[in-house]
Structures are given as C-alpha cells and as structure tokens.
Amino acid sequence: MGVLLIRWVLAVTLLLTCALGFKSDELLLDDEEFGIEGGRSSSFHSDSLPPSTAATSTSWKRFSESASDSKIQFTLQHAFGDSDFSDAGNFSARLKTWGHGGQTLTKLRFKRDPLTDVEKKSFQELLRGDDFYRIRLPSNVLSPPGREYIISSVKARCLPGDGLEEHFVIHMEGVNVLAVNYGAPGSCSYPRLLKLPAKWSFKSHTVLKNSEQAPRTPIFAEDALGGEEGDGEGVKPIERSFWAKYWMYLIPLGLIVMNAVTQAMNMPEDQPGGQPGAPAQQQPGSAVQRGPSSGAVRRR
Amino acid sequence: MAMAIRVFLLLLFFLSSTNIGYSLYEDQVGLMDWHQQYIGKVKHALFHTQKTGRKRVLVSTEENVVASLDLRHGEIFWRHVLGTNDVVDGLDIALGKYVITLSSDGSILRAWNLPDGQMVWETSLQGSKTSKSILYIPKNPKSDKDDLILVFGKGSLHAVSSIDGEVLWRKDFAGESIEVSHIIQSTDKIYVAGFVGSSKFYVYGLNADSGELLKNDHTILPCDTFGELLSVSGDKFVVLDKMRSKILTINIKNGEISYKQTLISDLIKESSGQAVILPSRLPELFALRIDSLVLTIKVTNEDDLVLVDKINNAAAVSDALSISEGQHAFAFIQHEGSNIHLFVKDVNDWNGDLLKESIIIDHQRGNIEKIFINNYVRTDRSYGFRALMVMEDHSLLLVQQGEIVWSREDGLASVVDVTTSELPVEKEGVSVATVEQNLFEWLKGHVLKLKGTLMIASPEDVVAIQAMRLRSSEKSKMTRDHNGFRKLLIVLTRAGKVFALHTGDGRVVWSILLHTLRKTEVCEHPVGLNIYQWQVPHHHALDENPSILVVGRCGPSLAAPAALSFIDAYTGKELNSLRLAHTIAQVIPLPYTDSTEQRLHLIIDIDQHAYLYPRTPEAIDILQREFSNVYWYSVEDDNGIVRGHALKTNCIHKIVDEYCFDFRDLWSIVFPSESEKIIATVTRKSNEVVHTQAKVMTDYDVMYKYVSNNILFVANAAPKATGEIGTATPEEAWLVIYIIDTVTGRILHRMTHHGCQGPVHAVFSENWVVYHYFNLRAHRYEMSVIEVYDQSRADNKDVWKFVLGKHNLTSPISSYYRPEVTTKSQSYFFTHSVKAIEVTLTSKGITSKQLLIGTIGDQVLALDKRFLDPRRTLNPSQAEKEEGIIPLTDSLPIIPQSYITHSLKVEGLRGIVTVPAKLESTSLVFAYGVDLFFTQIAPSRTYDSLTEDFSYALLLLTIVALVAAIFVTWVLSERKDLQEKWK
C-alpha cells in the first residue's frame, strides 16, 4: 500500500515536471475507490484482463503495478478542418477490474503534446476561417480504435482564452468510450470573434462520466388497491372549515347585516339630524324629509 | 382578509382539480369529432347469397381485416381487425354459416358466425416448419357427413372439423421437403400435390377419414418450372417452364402422373414478351399474359392446349363463377382510354357475352387490380352480374348495370404520413340573398336552441337541434375560420395516393394518385415515404396556393431511385414532379424560406452528398448566408452509431452541380455493440412553440427550462433484451437513456434503467421527454419523465439584476457553450401497453399540455402532463398543492372520461398527429390506423371562447328583458313617486 502510494506520487510529480507550460487537471472522481482498490488489491491478478485485448493492442502500455489495476494509455488525435488526424496527446488512466469481470477506468490524466509550428499555423488558419478543430479518441481503450473512432469537434474560435482552453467530458461504459463532449470550458459567445491566443499551449480539463442509475419507481403497497382510482387528488374530503364551506352564504349575509347595522346606526342620528340647520346627511331619510318641503313648493 | 384570500385560492384549486378529466356529454359526440371506418386493400372476397337477410360480401384485406360488407351500400356489417402479425392467408365459408379464416402463416384457424361476426371457434395448428399455407374446404354437396376443412400450414396437413374446430387428423410433411401447392379431394381420397425443388413433382394420396398415407408417386419433369402451379380442373395443372417458352400440363388421374409440353410459340405466333400464368381459377381454362395480351387457353380432355381467345389490354380476370349446373361464367376487364369495359363470358360458350358494360371510372383510382363477380336473378328472370373491383389506389367499387353502385376509399386504411394545410381565406363580398337566408335560418336555429335550453322542446325539436348541431354548416366550409379549426389534413397512403380531408367533417376534398408512385416497369415496388409542407404562404404571398412535397422511392432499399412530387394543397393538382438522379437517405427541412415562402430542403443521399431543393439561385444565396449554421445528425440503428454533420463545400463531381454539397462528420457517438442497441430516437417537433422559458417553483424560485431545437432522445436496450417481453431475464435487460445535443454531440444526460426493456415509445416536448417501457422486475409497464433545466441562467433570480440589466437572458445562445444542465426525473407505473404517444400542441404554448396515449385497445387517452411531473411528492405542501402538484402515487391514473375517442375505437392505431388551432386553448388531434379519427381537445378547457352551444339568443333575450324591466320599473317608480308627492 505504502509503496504504491509513493510510486503514485512519483508518477504524478514526474508527469507534472514533464508537462511543460500546461497543467493537466486530473480527475478527482473516484479517489476513495482508488484507496479501497489498493486495499484489496492482493486478491486480484492482472491476468484477469482479457489476454486477447492485451495482445492485439499496440498503442497502449500496461504496467502491472498491482494485482487488480493496471495503467493504460490511449491517444488523442486531432485534425485542423479537413486535414488528416495526427497524434495530439495521451490519456493515461488506471484500469480497474472488478470481481464480477467489469472494468472501469479511474484516475484519468491527460498530457498534451506541445503544438508544432506547422500545427500552430494550421490552427491560425482555422481561427481565421472560423472552422472546426476536430479531435478523436478510440471507442475502445483496450483495443484501439475499437469499432470506430469517436469524433468530436468545436469551432476553433471557441478555444482561445488566455492560452488555449479545452474541456473534455468522456462518457465511458466499461472500457468503451461512448462519446466525448469537447469544447471550451466556459462560454463561446456568438458571434465568434477572431482572437489569437497569447500562449500556444493548451490548458486541459478532463472529466470521466459513467452512466447514472435511474430513480426507482416508488411503490406504495397500501395504495395498491386505490391506485387505479380516478384522479389521484382532491377526492379525499379534506377537513374544510365552516368558512370554507359556507362563505358564499355568509358574505352576502354579512353585507346585509352590515347594511342593516349602518342603517340602524344612522336612524337615531337622522332624528336629530333632520332638524333644520343640521348638515344634510346623505341618508335616504333626508330625501323623505325633503319631500314635503319641495311638495310644499309645488303646492304653492 | 387573508383568510378570505386563502379560502378563495383553495376554492380555485378545487375547481381546477375537478377539471382534470376531459370529457363530453353524450349529445356532444360528433359535434367536433369524426370517425371513419375502413378495411384496407381487399385481398379476397366471397359473395354469399343467404336466403334471408340482406346480401353481403365477405372480404379479407391486407390490413388483416376480416369484414362483412353490405352489397347495397358498401357499409360494414361487422369487422374484425386481427393483429399486425396475424396475416390472413385464406378465407372461405363452411357449412353455409361459418366464415373460416386461416392466418398467421397457416397456424391459426378461426370460424366466425356469418350473420354477426361472433367468433365460433379458434384452433391453433401446430407444425415444425414454415411453409405456404392453403385453406381448402371441399365443396361436396352430395356428401352428408360434416364438412371437413383441410389446412396445409407449417409443413403439415390438418383435417379440421368445421363444427367445433377439432383437429381430426394431422399428417406431417416436414420430412419430405415438399412445397405443397395444391390439395385435391376426390370422393374419399385426398391428394396433395407439390414440388420438391423446381422440377420434381410429387403427389401423395391420403385417406380422407384418417389421414393415412395410401400412396405416393412422383415424376421428374423435363425442365425446371417457373412460378406457381395452377389448377385447371380437379386433376389437371398447368405450369410454365423456367425459360417461359413452354407450358407443362400435368394430369394426375387416379394418382398416376402424366405430363405434356406445349410450346407457347405453337399457340401464338408473334409472341415476344415474357409469359405469366394468371392466378384466376377457371374450369378447363387458364389465362396467360404475354405483354399486354391475355390468352385464354383451353385444356382438352387429352391434355392438349387450344387457344380460345386473345384479349387486348386486359387488366384483370376474375375467377369462374358457377351460375347453374355446368354453366360457369367469368369476367375480365379491358381498358380503353378512360373507359373500361367489363365483359362476362360463359366459359364454354365463348362467342357470346353474358354481359358487356362500359363504365367510366375516375382516373385517379388507377388501374383495376382485382375483380370478383357475383350473379343475381334479374326481374326478367335472366342472370345479372355485379362486379367488385379493387383499384390501384386500394379503393373498392361495386359495379352493377354499368354504374358504380358504391365505392369505398379503403386506401385511407394505410396512411403513411400526415401533414396539414390552411384553407383559403374567405373572399370579400357575400350576396344579400344568402345573408337573408342565413338570417332566417339563424333565427330559427336560435329559437330552437332556446326551446332546448328552456326545456320546452318537443322530441322532434330535439332531433332537429341535434341535426342542426351536426350539420352546423360552419364547420365544413371551405374557408379559413377565425379559430383555426378548419384545416385540410393531407395524408399520404401506401398506395401512393394523396388525400386532402376536411377537418370539419372528414370528407375527401381532393385526391390524387401520384404517377411517380405508380407501379411501372422501372419501378416495381414504389413506396411513399414522407410528406412535407413545401410552401406555406403568409401575408405577403397569400395569392399563391400552399403546396406540399411528397417524397417517394422505388422499393424499400435506400439505394433505390427516388422521386419528388409537388402538389397544390387547395386543388390537388400536381405542380411538378422530379425523378431524382440521386438517392434519398434523409430529408431535412431547413428553417429558411425563400421570397415565395418555399421552404428550403436538404436531401441527403447514401453517397455522402447533400442536395438543396428548390433548385433556384435564390435558395443557394440563402443557404450560403447560413452555410455554417446548418447542422444535422444521422442515426445508424443497426450499427449503434449517431453522427453529426455539417456542410463543407460544393460537390467535387465530374458534372458541376452547385446545388450539391459535400459534408463532413463533426461528431460521432459509438454505442458499445455488446451492451447497447438503439431502439428508439425522438426529437422535438420543429414547429413547437414554447411560451415561457422560466418556470416558477413553489418557493418563488425560478428554474430555466433548457429549450433547444437541437436535442435528441435515444433509448438503447441490451442486445439480449430487444425481443419480446419475457425472452430476457431482468438481470440481462437494461435500458439506457440519452439526451444528446445534435450540434455538438454532447451527451447532456445519460441514465440506466436496470431490469427494463423496450419497446420504448417516447415524446419530446419543450424541455421534457416522457417515455414508456416495460419493467421486468415489477412486471409492469412504466412511464418516466425527464425534465432538463438550464443551470447557467439559474442565477437570474434577483429582481435587481433585471432592473439593472445585469442578467444574461438576452445574450445569444450558442451550442458551443458548455451547457450546465440539471435534470429531474421520476418513473410511474402505467397499466397499458402503448401503440403511440404524442403531446398536444397549441399555437402559443401557454395552455398546459396533455399526453395523448394510443392504448393497446386502440383508443386515445389524454393524460395530463401534471401527472408526469418529477416534482410530485408524497405530501405536497399547501403551496405546492395550490400550484397544482398532485400527491405522488406509484401508478398513473386512467380516468375513463379522459379517453378522447370516447366510445369509439381507432382500429389498428398506428399514429397520432396534433396540430395547433389558432385558438390558444385548443389543439386538433388526428389519430390514424385502419380507422381515422379526428377531434379537438382543450387541455385546460376552452378558457378563451364560449362553448359552441352557447345560446346567444338567450343572452339577447335576457338583455332585452332586463332593459324592458328597467323601463317598466322606471315608469312604475316614477308613477309611484308622483303619487307619493301628491299625498
């Protein structure tokens, strides 16, 4: 265990020193699993890997470090516009073999080859023409290229930031690569403007993704009988307050009562208010009061 | 006060929750919906003349329908739609009261009661190998024992009792490697004749009572044979040799085989073309077609062949019909320009015609493919004949006395693709007379309606009201209406005929048999592929008629030559047609139109070229402008690869073609073939409108929908679990779901359902996808929903950001952004298996959505999308309830009232199409299969219009009454006032 750790640290430092000018973001996904892996490593043997795949492969190397996991490499190739693909870098990862025969990759690391002058020139061409920068990966990391290469591409103008920035999301299924989501780590606003990078080196981020489990369908045993029933809501008689039930009767009633009360309150006021000289109220009583006076006028 | 508001909200909630079930009253049936029943292209017809009851004809069709039709009107008495895999091979009548059908490659034998179509018995026949299937019912009026049904199927001969379907005996021929082609019965012996290879002719004699093999004999013919063996009479057969230059006559008298050869050139001198024996069964005769000539040749008792007649341009020859003892008649058809001539001749008396009629048939029906004849006794005691004709467009005609008595458009039973077209705008200037007429009608109608509303209508009035509603002249007008309910449904059928159906009443407005999709010598098996809207004129181009594009191909293979047809959507005239020099693998309607509103289409061929249509310089200009924004994808199902493409340059060809482009692959997704196989892919509809991108959650949080047109849903199943349900264990079955951006090839979401398998039916709308599959662990069907939300806009919640303009909502979206999406998903059990799934579309996308599910019972169920909300929880809070979140249940409810097909069945349902009406609340739904069904649905009720039966007259009357009352009370109060003043 300890030896393994030291070796691993050495490997990392070696990689870091090798990587000139760019940092390779390692994947921090399955860190714990790796630890566990080391712990029970003694029970596994490296030859649990299918030997045929090992024999046929040419571009990956396997270092039998521990009994259960091995290191593999696969190459990233790139193309500028419609040019042919050429090697651009190397992915290295640990291949874990599970007890049930499944294999997964962990600890993916990426090291990009520095761009040559020719490549820089073709990249500038791409930037001017707003063309595609294309990459490809083998669809099977054990026996590249597998069935077919996985291609992904991005408009070259999306990549230049400070230097050149790229972001890989590699979708895996066991040792098969399904797809690569390749692009700039952030935004790539439209319209894309021509912008040459300050530094001709890639800053790479890589993420490995495996399939998620779908959430299980909830099962309610007690609902099994009532499950088929009409609409699943609203049917249960919720305790409704008195207000909720009878508001439509109560509100008009309330209005009537209020009206009656105001009338009743006004009534006593009217008696004194009806006297001459008092300010005329707007109550219906006033009209009645005015009645005789105006009648008197007419009668005249 | 707060209490009152809460009470009010609660009330609203209860009101809204009662609206879930969309249903209609009995008297509303047929107001907005129509249903048409079809049977499909007739394969076989049997007339039966029962002494009692009306005369009928029994048919079996290519849509696997067995039906009994009324000979007078062509209506369906009864009909059974067998399953899609249950192909009817044979149809006959036994015991004079049972209809016997043989189906599923000769493995299922059924008896139906003749008058009402009830199934009497069903027998499944066992056998070890697949073979041709033959149904033979001996017609032996003399034998008094119960009728035997002889069935050859699955490599063995079965004798079945026609009374109860019991298998009496069975003789297996699987070991003999014989291709049985005929069963012959003599008094108590059964002979089975057939070929081994193509030149060894075998005859087996069997005991009719026990199936015991009595003898077998064979002979080796001097040459290989071509085509089918045709039985001329009980023991005589004719067959062509491989070179098609000789006719072999085989006689098996008493089990002894003898044969004779006759050169065709001996019969007819100037023959040049390839000869074919027509499969018409005529006594002592057979028909041979050479080019356009049909020869009728008599087989004499000495097996010599005698040429009886030559018929020019004969289209179809019927089987012989026995009209009296020893007298047989048969019919044939001769084409002459637009007229066709129907001849009925006596088999033995060749000189006279029993009947000669000429009929004019609409040339849009094409040629006559099959003819069946039937006789009847005329009023003058002579024999009359009627003929049932199957036309090239799959329609069915009954001809009697030189007239077409009835016709059925049975091509509509095999709809391939559907699109819609708007109707023309109403012209200005309506004559006064029609207005007056309408006014009177209008008044009368409203008086009737008023009576109905006030419950004082007499029964006759009720009938009149119902009839008026159904007639409702408004809905079948040939002009555009304000609400957008009236449209043309343009359907392409398998026969290559295009129909325009009016949405108001389902009548055929026009139909055209496309000559590019007609069978010719160069194009043996034309198939119509798709139908697209080619030109949809809007405001400035309204004087042009809209047109549609029909894409067809010769044969199912992708490499077959293809053709395009352009049809005027109002008149049904073919504007143009093109036979393409390239193949068609994919047709991509681009989101660009030219100045005449013709939509640009890219056609991808199998040699990695893209062709632009229409071929105009203007289209090239438009495409050049958007050249770098054209992306598309292709799915290789059997390979398990999805690829993305973009245009590159013009083609590098020998011939310069500026409308041809090369393209390149931008991305690819390679699914591991050992663990995944593509079984379903679904995209969003390009014409879908999304009203709002934001979704406000209960806690006043905002989620932004990830709405993209370039999004693809892929469902993959484990290779072992792609078969029928039950063939895989839950451990070896899984379903992997992908949501993919089709511009960059990014996988936005990926999820595995363990222990689940297909078939997957899915629908994608807005930011969600709903899919249906089978869960092997739970032994139930399930439906899942995935909603995709955009996280990159999620922080646009602060009001101040909006006020200060610091949000990123107006920035353009590029697919090259790294999407930050979150998904929510949930699964529910669903009782039914599903044939099709669709979602309602409305013009502005405001109305809530309903899923339209074509159930296994051939009905369409409308299920509110709220049931498939991933946010449903067991105990929703009060706030969530007010928002309309339904408490979580494990299964989706099936509410009987929410079947939009109410009591009807769309037999053989294959697809559902939804079209938005102009009225936001309403969506038009067209379901097709063997039957057609159309209706309007309003998922949230018609909140934006009054119902159709709203009584305006009553409203008017109320207003008038109120005004009158006001006046009366005013006068009264005035008077009272005055009186009071005089007091």
Short mmCIF file of C-alpha atoms in Angstrom, two decimals, chain A residues 80-82 85 130-135 139-140 147-155 158 167-192 207 209-224 226-236 238-241 243-245 247-248 251 288 291 294-295 298-299, chain B residues 3-4 7-8 10-11 13-14 16-18 20 628-629 631 636 638-641 643 646-649 664-676 736 738 744-754 771 773 775 777-778 780 782 812-814 816-818 823 825-829 831 866-867 874 881 884-896 978 981-983:
data_model
loop_
_atom_site.label_atom_id
_atom_site.label_comp_id
_atom_site.label_asym_id
_atom_site.label_seq_id
_atom_site.Cartn_x
_atom_site.Cartn_y
_atom_site.Cartn_z
CA PHE A 80 -7.48 21.01 -38.36
CA GLY A 81 -10.51 21.46 -40.51
CA ASP A 82 -10.46 18.66 -43.02
CA PHE A 85 -5.77 13.21 -37.88
CA ASP A 130 -13.94 30.04 -38.22
CA ASP A 131 -13.52 26.37 -38.99
CA PHE A 132 -13.73 23.26 -36.90
CA TYR A 133 -10.99 21.87 -34.73
CA ARG A 134 -11.66 18.16 -34.52
CA ILE A 135 -10.43 15.53 -32.14
CA SER A 139 -14.03 3.83 -28.96
CA ASN A 140 -12.37 1.05 -27.00
CA ARG A 147 -15.25 -0.27 -33.65
CA GLU A 148 -14.73 3.22 -34.81
CA TYR A 149 -13.17 6.44 -33.63
CA ILE A 150 -15.21 8.79 -31.51
CA ILE A 151 -15.13 12.16 -33.17
CA SER A 152 -15.89 15.47 -31.60
CA SER A 153 -15.31 18.95 -32.87
CA VAL A 154 -15.57 22.55 -31.86
CA LYS A 155 -15.34 25.84 -33.66
CA CYS A 158 -14.16 28.98 -29.05
CA HIS A 167 -12.61 20.73 -21.68
CA PHE A 168 -13.20 17.03 -22.16
CA VAL A 169 -16.08 15.06 -20.77
CA ILE A 170 -15.51 11.44 -21.68
CA HIS A 171 -18.55 9.19 -21.39
CA MET A 172 -17.48 5.67 -20.61
CA GLU A 173 -19.20 2.34 -20.46
CA GLY A 174 -16.69 -0.12 -19.04
CA VAL A 175 -13.69 0.15 -21.33
CA ASN A 176 -15.73 1.62 -24.18
CA VAL A 177 -15.72 5.30 -24.87
CA LEU A 178 -19.21 6.31 -25.97
CA ALA A 179 -18.76 9.95 -26.63
CA VAL A 180 -16.57 12.91 -25.89
CA ASN A 181 -18.03 16.26 -25.14
CA TYR A 182 -15.32 18.56 -26.28
CA GLY A 183 -15.30 22.30 -26.10
CA ALA A 184 -14.25 25.38 -24.28
CA PRO A 185 -14.63 25.21 -20.51
CA GLY A 186 -16.69 28.34 -20.37
CA SER A 187 -18.78 30.22 -22.82
CA CYS A 188 -18.29 30.67 -26.50
CA SER A 189 -20.37 33.66 -27.29
CA TYR A 190 -21.90 34.22 -30.66
CA PRO A 191 -20.88 35.93 -32.94
CA ARG A 192 -17.47 34.40 -32.55
CA VAL A 207 -13.82 14.57 -16.64
CA LYS A 209 -18.50 10.13 -16.71
CA ASN A 210 -20.29 6.88 -16.27
CA SER A 211 -23.96 6.16 -16.51
CA GLU A 212 -26.25 7.01 -13.65
CA GLN A 213 -28.91 4.81 -12.26
CA ALA A 214 -32.43 5.87 -12.97
CA PRO A 215 -34.50 6.56 -9.88
CA ARG A 216 -36.67 3.64 -8.95
CA THR A 217 -40.39 3.87 -9.28
CA PRO A 218 -41.89 4.49 -5.87
CA ILE A 219 -44.01 1.60 -4.74
CA PHE A 220 -46.73 2.12 -2.18
CA ALA A 221 -48.13 -1.13 -1.01
CA GLU A 222 -51.04 0.48 0.75
CA ASP A 223 -52.00 2.29 -2.41
CA ALA A 224 -52.12 -0.84 -4.45
CA GLY A 226 -56.67 2.52 -4.51
CA GLY A 227 -54.06 3.12 -7.17
CA GLU A 228 -56.40 2.71 -10.06
CA GLU A 229 -58.89 5.07 -8.63
CA GLY A 230 -59.97 8.11 -10.60
CA ASP A 231 -58.00 11.24 -10.08
CA GLY A 232 -55.32 10.80 -7.50
CA GLU A 233 -56.02 14.09 -5.83
CA GLY A 234 -58.72 16.22 -4.45
CA VAL A 235 -61.10 13.37 -3.95
CA LYS A 236 -60.34 12.86 -0.31
CA ILE A 238 -60.31 17.44 3.36
CA GLU A 239 -61.48 18.97 6.60
CA ARG A 240 -62.88 22.24 5.46
CA SER A 241 -63.58 24.99 7.86
CA TRP A 243 -65.87 29.44 6.42
CA ALA A 244 -64.64 27.40 3.51
CA LYS A 245 -67.95 25.67 3.23
CA TRP A 247 -68.57 31.62 2.65
CA MET A 248 -70.87 32.20 -0.26
CA ILE A 251 -70.62 37.05 2.79
CA VAL A 288 -88.07 61.72 2.57
CA GLY A 291 -90.15 65.56 0.20
CA SER A 294 -90.46 70.53 -2.15
CA GLY A 295 -94.06 69.33 -2.31
CA ARG A 298 -95.10 72.85 -5.80
CA ARG A 299 -98.33 73.10 -3.98
CA MET B 3 -58.45 34.14 5.39
CA ALA B 4 -60.77 35.12 2.61
CA VAL B 7 -60.38 30.45 1.02
CA PHE B 8 -60.65 31.86 -2.43
CA LEU B 10 -58.45 26.95 -2.06
CA LEU B 11 -61.68 27.18 -3.93
CA PHE B 13 -57.67 24.90 -6.52
CA PHE B 14 -60.64 22.66 -6.01
CA SER B 16 -59.15 23.41 -11.11
CA SER B 17 -58.68 19.93 -9.79
CA THR B 18 -62.11 18.94 -10.95
CA ILE B 20 -58.62 17.17 -14.92
CA SER B 628 -22.06 27.47 -41.29
CA ASN B 629 -25.28 27.20 -39.28
CA TYR B 631 -26.18 21.00 -38.80
CA GLU B 636 -27.39 4.21 -37.79
CA ASP B 638 -28.15 -1.41 -36.73
CA ASN B 639 -24.66 -0.07 -36.24
CA GLY B 640 -25.30 1.74 -32.99
CA ILE B 641 -23.75 4.99 -34.13
CA ARG B 643 -23.27 11.06 -36.16
CA ALA B 646 -22.21 19.95 -41.25
CA LEU B 647 -21.92 21.22 -44.78
CA LYS B 648 -18.43 21.56 -46.21
CA THR B 649 -18.08 22.54 -49.85
CA ARG B 664 -18.28 16.22 -43.04
CA ASP B 665 -18.77 14.39 -39.80
CA LEU B 666 -18.48 16.67 -36.83
CA TRP B 667 -19.04 14.22 -34.08
CA SER B 668 -19.91 10.63 -33.51
CA ILE B 669 -21.23 8.62 -30.63
CA VAL B 670 -20.44 4.93 -30.83
CA PHE B 671 -22.53 2.80 -28.54
CA PRO B 672 -20.79 -0.41 -27.47
CA SER B 673 -22.43 -3.08 -29.59
CA GLU B 674 -22.07 -5.75 -26.91
CA SER B 675 -24.15 -3.87 -24.37
CA GLU B 676 -26.44 -1.45 -26.20
CA VAL B 736 -30.00 3.30 -21.32
CA TYR B 738 -29.52 9.54 -23.58
CA THR B 744 -22.02 19.37 -30.76
CA GLY B 745 -22.77 15.77 -29.94
CA ARG B 746 -22.68 16.40 -26.23
CA ILE B 747 -24.43 13.91 -24.04
CA LEU B 748 -26.48 16.13 -21.77
CA HIS B 749 -27.93 13.32 -19.73
CA ARG B 750 -27.43 9.62 -19.51
CA MET B 751 -29.27 7.22 -17.29
CA THR B 752 -29.68 3.46 -16.96
CA HIS B 753 -32.88 1.67 -16.07
CA HIS B 754 -31.86 -1.76 -14.86
CA TYR B 771 -41.09 7.55 -22.42
CA TYR B 773 -41.16 0.89 -21.45
CA ASN B 775 -40.09 -3.05 -16.16
CA ARG B 777 -38.66 -6.64 -12.16
CA ALA B 778 -42.02 -5.09 -11.39
CA ARG B 780 -45.40 -3.77 -15.29
CA GLU B 782 -43.67 2.16 -16.70
CA PRO B 812 -27.47 34.78 -27.74
CA ILE B 813 -27.27 31.10 -27.05
CA SER B 814 -24.69 29.06 -28.84
CA TYR B 816 -20.77 25.74 -28.18
CA TYR B 817 -21.46 26.96 -24.70
CA ARG B 818 -20.67 24.30 -22.23
CA THR B 823 -32.31 17.02 -14.81
CA SER B 825 -36.79 12.57 -13.38
CA GLN B 826 -39.37 10.26 -11.97
CA SER B 827 -40.99 7.00 -13.02
CA TYR B 828 -44.56 5.78 -12.66
CA PHE B 829 -46.32 2.56 -13.41
CA THR B 831 -51.30 -0.12 -16.82
CA ARG B 866 -49.13 17.20 -14.38
CA PHE B 867 -49.29 13.51 -13.56
CA LEU B 874 -45.94 12.14 -1.25
CA LYS B 881 -50.96 21.99 -3.84
CA GLY B 884 -51.24 22.14 -8.83
CA ILE B 885 -48.79 19.46 -7.80
CA ILE B 886 -50.54 16.18 -7.41
CA PRO B 887 -49.58 13.93 -4.49
CA LEU B 888 -47.23 11.19 -5.57
CA THR B 889 -48.72 7.86 -6.49
CA ASP B 890 -46.84 4.91 -7.89
CA SER B 891 -49.08 4.49 -10.88
CA LEU B 892 -50.67 6.86 -13.34
CA PRO B 893 -54.44 7.02 -13.18
CA ILE B 894 -56.56 6.04 -16.13
CA ILE B 895 -59.73 8.04 -15.94
CA PRO B 896 -62.44 6.61 -18.19
CA LEU B 978 -95.67 61.15 -8.29
CA LYS B 981 -95.74 63.55 -3.94
CA TRP B 982 -99.44 64.13 -4.35
CA LYS B 983 -100.10 62.69 -0.97
#
